[in-house]
Short mmCIF file of C-alpha atoms and ligand atoms in Angstrom, two decimals:
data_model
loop_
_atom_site.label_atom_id
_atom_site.label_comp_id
_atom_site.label_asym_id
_atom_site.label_seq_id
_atom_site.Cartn_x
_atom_site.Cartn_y
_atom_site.Cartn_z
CA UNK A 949 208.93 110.04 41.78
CA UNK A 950 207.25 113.09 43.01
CA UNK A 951 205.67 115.30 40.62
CA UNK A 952 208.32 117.86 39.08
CA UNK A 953 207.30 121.10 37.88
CA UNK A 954 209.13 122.82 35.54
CA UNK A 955 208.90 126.76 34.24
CA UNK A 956 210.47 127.12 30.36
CA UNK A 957 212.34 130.15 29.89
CA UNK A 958 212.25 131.42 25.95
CA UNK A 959 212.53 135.24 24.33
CA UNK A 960 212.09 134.06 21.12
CA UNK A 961 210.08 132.26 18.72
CA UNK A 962 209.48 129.03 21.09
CA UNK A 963 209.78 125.67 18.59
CA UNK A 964 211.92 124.29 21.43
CA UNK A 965 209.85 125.59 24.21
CA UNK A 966 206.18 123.54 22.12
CA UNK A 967 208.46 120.62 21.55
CA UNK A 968 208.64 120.22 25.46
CA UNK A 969 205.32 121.50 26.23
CA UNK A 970 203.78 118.53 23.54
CA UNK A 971 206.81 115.38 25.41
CA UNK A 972 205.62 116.66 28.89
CA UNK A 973 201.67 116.60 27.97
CA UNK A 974 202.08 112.97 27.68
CA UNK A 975 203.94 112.64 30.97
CA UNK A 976 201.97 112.84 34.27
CA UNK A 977 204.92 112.96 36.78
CA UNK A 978 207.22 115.64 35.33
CA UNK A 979 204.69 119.03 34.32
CA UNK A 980 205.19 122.09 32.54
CA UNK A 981 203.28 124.76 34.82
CA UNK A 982 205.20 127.91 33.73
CA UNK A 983 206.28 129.76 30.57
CA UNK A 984 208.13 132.74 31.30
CA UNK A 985 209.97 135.77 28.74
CA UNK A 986 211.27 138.41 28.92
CA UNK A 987 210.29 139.94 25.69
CA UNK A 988 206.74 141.17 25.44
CA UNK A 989 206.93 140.63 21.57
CA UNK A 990 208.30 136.81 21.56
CA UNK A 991 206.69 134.20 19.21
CA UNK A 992 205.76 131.56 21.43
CA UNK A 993 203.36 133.83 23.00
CA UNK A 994 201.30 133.26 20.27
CA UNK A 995 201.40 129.93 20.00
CA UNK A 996 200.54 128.68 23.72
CA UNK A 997 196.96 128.70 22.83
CA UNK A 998 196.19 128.55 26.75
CA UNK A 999 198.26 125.62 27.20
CA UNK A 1000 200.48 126.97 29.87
CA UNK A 1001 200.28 130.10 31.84
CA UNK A 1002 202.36 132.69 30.84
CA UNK A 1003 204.73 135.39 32.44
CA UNK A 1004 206.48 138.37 30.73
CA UNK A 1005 209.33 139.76 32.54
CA UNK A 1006 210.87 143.38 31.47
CA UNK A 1007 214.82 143.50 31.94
CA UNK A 1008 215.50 144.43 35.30
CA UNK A 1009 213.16 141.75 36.27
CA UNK A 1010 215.26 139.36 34.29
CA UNK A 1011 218.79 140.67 36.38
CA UNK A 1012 216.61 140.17 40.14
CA UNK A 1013 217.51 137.06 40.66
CA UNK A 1014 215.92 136.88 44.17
CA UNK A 1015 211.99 138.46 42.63
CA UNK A 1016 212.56 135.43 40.21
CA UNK A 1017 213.59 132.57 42.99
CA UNK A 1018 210.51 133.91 45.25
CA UNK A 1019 208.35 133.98 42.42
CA UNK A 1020 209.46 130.66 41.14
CA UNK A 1021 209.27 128.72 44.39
CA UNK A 1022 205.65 130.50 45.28
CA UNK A 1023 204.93 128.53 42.34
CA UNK A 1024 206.48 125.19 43.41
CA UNK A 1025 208.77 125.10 40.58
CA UNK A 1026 211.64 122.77 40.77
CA UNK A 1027 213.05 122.81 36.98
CA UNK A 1028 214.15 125.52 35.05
CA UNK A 1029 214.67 124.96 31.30
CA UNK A 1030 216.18 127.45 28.71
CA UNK A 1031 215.05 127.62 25.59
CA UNK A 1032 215.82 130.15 23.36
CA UNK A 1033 216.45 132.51 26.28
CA UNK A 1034 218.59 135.35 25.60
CA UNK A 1035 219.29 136.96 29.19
CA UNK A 1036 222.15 135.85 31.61
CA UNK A 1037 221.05 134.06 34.59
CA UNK A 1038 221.59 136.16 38.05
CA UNK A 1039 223.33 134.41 40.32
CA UNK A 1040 221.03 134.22 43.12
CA UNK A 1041 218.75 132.06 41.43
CA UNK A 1042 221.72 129.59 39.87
CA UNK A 1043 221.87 129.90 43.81
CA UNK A 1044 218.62 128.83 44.55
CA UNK A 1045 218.47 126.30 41.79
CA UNK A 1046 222.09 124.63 41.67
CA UNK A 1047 221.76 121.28 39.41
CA UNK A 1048 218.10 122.91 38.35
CA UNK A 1049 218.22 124.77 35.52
CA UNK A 1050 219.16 123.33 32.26
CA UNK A 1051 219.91 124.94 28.88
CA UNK A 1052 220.31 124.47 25.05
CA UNK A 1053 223.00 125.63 23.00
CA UNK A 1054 223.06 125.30 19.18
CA UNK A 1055 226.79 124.30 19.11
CA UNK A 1056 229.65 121.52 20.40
CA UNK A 1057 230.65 123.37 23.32
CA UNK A 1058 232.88 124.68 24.30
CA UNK A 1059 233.40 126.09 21.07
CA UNK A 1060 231.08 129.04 19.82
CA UNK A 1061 229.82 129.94 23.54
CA UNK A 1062 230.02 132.83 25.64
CA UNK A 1063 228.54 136.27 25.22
CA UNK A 1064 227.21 137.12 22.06
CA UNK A 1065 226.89 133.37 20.85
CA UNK A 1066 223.26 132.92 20.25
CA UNK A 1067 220.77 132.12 17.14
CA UNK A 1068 222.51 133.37 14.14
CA UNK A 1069 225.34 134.26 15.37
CA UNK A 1070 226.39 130.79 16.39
CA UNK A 1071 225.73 128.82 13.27
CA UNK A 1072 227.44 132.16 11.46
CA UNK A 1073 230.51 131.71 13.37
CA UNK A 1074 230.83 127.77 12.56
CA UNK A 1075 230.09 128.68 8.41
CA UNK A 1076 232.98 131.32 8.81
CA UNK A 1077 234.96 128.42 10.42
CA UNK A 1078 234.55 125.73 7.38
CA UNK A 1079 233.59 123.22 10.23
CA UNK A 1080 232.49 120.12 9.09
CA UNK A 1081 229.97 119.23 11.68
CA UNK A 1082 228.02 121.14 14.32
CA UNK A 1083 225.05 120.13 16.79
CA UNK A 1084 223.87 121.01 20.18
CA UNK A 1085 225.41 121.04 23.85
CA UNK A 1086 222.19 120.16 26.85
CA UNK A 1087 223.97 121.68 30.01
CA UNK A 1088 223.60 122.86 33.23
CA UNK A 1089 223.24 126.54 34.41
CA UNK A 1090 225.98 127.86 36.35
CA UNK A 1091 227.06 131.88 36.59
CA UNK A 1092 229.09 131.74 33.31
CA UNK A 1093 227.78 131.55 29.91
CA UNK A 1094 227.91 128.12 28.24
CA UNK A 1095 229.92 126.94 31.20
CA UNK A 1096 227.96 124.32 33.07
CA UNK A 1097 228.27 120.78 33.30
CA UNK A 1098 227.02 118.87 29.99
CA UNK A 1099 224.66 116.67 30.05
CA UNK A 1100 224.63 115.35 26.61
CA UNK A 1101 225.97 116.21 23.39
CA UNK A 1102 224.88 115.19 19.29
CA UNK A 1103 226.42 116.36 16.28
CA UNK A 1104 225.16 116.77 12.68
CA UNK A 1105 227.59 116.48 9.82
CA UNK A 1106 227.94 119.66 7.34
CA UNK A 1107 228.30 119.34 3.97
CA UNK A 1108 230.30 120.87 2.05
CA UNK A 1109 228.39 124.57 0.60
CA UNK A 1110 225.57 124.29 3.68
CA UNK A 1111 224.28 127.73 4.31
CA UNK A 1112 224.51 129.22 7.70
CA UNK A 1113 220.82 128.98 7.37
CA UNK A 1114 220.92 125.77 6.74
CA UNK A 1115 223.40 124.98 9.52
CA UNK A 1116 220.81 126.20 11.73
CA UNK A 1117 217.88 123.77 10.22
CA UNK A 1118 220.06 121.01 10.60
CA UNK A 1119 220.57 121.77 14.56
CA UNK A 1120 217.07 122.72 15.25
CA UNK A 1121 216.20 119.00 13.86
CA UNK A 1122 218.25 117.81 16.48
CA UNK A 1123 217.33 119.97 19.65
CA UNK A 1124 213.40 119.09 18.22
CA UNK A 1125 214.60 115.36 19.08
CA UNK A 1126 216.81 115.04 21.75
CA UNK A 1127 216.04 118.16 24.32
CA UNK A 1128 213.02 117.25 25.98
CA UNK A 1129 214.16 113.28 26.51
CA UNK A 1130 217.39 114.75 27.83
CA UNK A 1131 215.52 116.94 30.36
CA UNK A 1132 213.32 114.10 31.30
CA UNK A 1133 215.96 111.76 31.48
CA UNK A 1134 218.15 114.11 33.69
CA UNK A 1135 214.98 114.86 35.57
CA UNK A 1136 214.30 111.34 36.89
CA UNK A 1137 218.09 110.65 37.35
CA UNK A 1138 218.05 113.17 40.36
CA UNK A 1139 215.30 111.49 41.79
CA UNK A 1140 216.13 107.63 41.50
CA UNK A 1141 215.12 106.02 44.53
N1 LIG B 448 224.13 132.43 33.91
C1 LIG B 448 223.82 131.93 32.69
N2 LIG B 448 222.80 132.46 31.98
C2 LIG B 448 222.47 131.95 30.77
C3 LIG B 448 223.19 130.88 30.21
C4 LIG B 448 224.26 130.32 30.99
O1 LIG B 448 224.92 129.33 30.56
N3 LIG B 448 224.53 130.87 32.21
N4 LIG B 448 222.88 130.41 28.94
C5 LIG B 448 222.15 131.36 28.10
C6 LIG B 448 221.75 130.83 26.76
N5 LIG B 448 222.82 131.19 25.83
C7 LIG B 448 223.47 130.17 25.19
O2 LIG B 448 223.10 128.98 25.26
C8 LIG B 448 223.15 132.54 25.60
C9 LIG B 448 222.12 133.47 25.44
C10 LIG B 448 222.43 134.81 25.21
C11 LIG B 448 223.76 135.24 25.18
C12 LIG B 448 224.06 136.68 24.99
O3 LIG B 448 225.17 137.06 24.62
N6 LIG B 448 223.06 137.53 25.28
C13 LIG B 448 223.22 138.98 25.07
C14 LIG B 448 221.86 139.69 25.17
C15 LIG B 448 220.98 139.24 24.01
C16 LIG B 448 219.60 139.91 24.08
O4 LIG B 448 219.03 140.04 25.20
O5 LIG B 448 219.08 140.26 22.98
C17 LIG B 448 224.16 139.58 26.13
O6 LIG B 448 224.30 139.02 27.23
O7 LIG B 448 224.68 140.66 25.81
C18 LIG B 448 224.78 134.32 25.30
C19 LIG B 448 224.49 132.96 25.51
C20 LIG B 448 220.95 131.91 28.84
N7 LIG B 448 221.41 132.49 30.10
N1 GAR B 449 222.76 130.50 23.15
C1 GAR B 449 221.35 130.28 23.24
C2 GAR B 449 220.78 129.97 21.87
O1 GAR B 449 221.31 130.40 20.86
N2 GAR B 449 219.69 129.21 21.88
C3 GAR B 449 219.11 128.82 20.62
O2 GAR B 449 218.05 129.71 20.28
C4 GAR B 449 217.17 128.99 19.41
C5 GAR B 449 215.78 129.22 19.92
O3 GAR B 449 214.87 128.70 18.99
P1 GAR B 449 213.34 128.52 19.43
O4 GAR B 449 212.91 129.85 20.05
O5 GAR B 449 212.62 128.19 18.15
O6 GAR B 449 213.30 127.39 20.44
C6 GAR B 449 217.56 127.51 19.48
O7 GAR B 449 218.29 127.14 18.34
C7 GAR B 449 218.45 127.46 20.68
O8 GAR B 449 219.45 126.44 20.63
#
């Protein structure tokens, strides 16, 4: 396969974003060669240590989907991948990148998606709901929310008196393990010769 180059999109703190930059060190065909936020104040800025060149975006940047495909393809990016990224997607660069950018979400979609369903909120939502298990949704990007084709799905059991808090450990352990061989694995399937 060709090399693939893939920009990470975060706003946050960025454990998902280091798990994939540590996979995709080890890989030389598939490279991380962007990180990209749009919050000047997010966590993982702190932590890239130089490992990955860096972009902050303010909020009308985030909504110009065509300053983000030109800037994106100047940089020979062919994979997008969310996570932790807390801004919609403009359409003109779902446009751009069709089946190319892929995204997290800390629940069995399609329950607790949409607008307003991120971090806290999500694993809040499933506590209020007495569910007995939770886990993550890989998908792709499309205009709406939590809408796009899934890629893979794993759940986590909830016991019984499991904090919100604790919800949300349990599902981070499982986006720490399976995200970044998902992306990889999708990755190569587009390209099988
Ligand atoms: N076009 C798309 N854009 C994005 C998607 C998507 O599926 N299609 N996924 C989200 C990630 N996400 C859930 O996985 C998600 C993130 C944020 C929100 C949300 O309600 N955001 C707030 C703003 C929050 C903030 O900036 O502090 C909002 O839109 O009012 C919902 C789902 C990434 N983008
Ligand atoms: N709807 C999007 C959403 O809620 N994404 C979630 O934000 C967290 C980011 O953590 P991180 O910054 O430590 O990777 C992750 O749990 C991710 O699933």
């Amino acid at each position: 396969m060709e090399k693939q180059r893939i920009a990470i999109f975060a706003s946050g703190g960025g454990s998902n974003a280091l798990k994939l930059l540590n996979h995709f060190e080890e890989i030389e065909d598939i490279q991380i060669e962007l990180l990209l936020t749009n919050n000047e104040n997010a966590g993982i800025l702190n932590k890239l240590n130089e490992r990955v060149p860096h972009m902050v975006i303010n909020n009308e940047a985030a909504k110009d989907g065509l300053f983000l495909t030109q800037t994106l393809q100047s940089l020979g990016i062919d994979y997008i991948v969310l996570a932790g990224y807390l801004r919609k997607i403009p359409i003109d660069l779902i446009r751009a990148y069709p089946t190319q950018i892929i995204n997290i979400h800390p629940a069995l979609l399609p329950k607790y998606g949409g607008k307003g369903m991120y971090g806290m909120h999500v694993h809040e939502a499933v506590y209020k709901n007495k569910e007995t298990s939770s886990g993550i949704t890989i998908h792709l990007v499309d205009e709406i929310y939590d809408n796009g084709q899934t890629l893979a799905q794993i759940t986590t059991p909830i016991e019984q008196g499991d904090t919100p808090s604790e919800i949300q450990q349990k599902v981070l352990k499982i986006e720490h393990q399976y995200y970044a061989k998902v992306v990889e694995e999708y990755i190569r399937s587009q390209h099988d010769s």
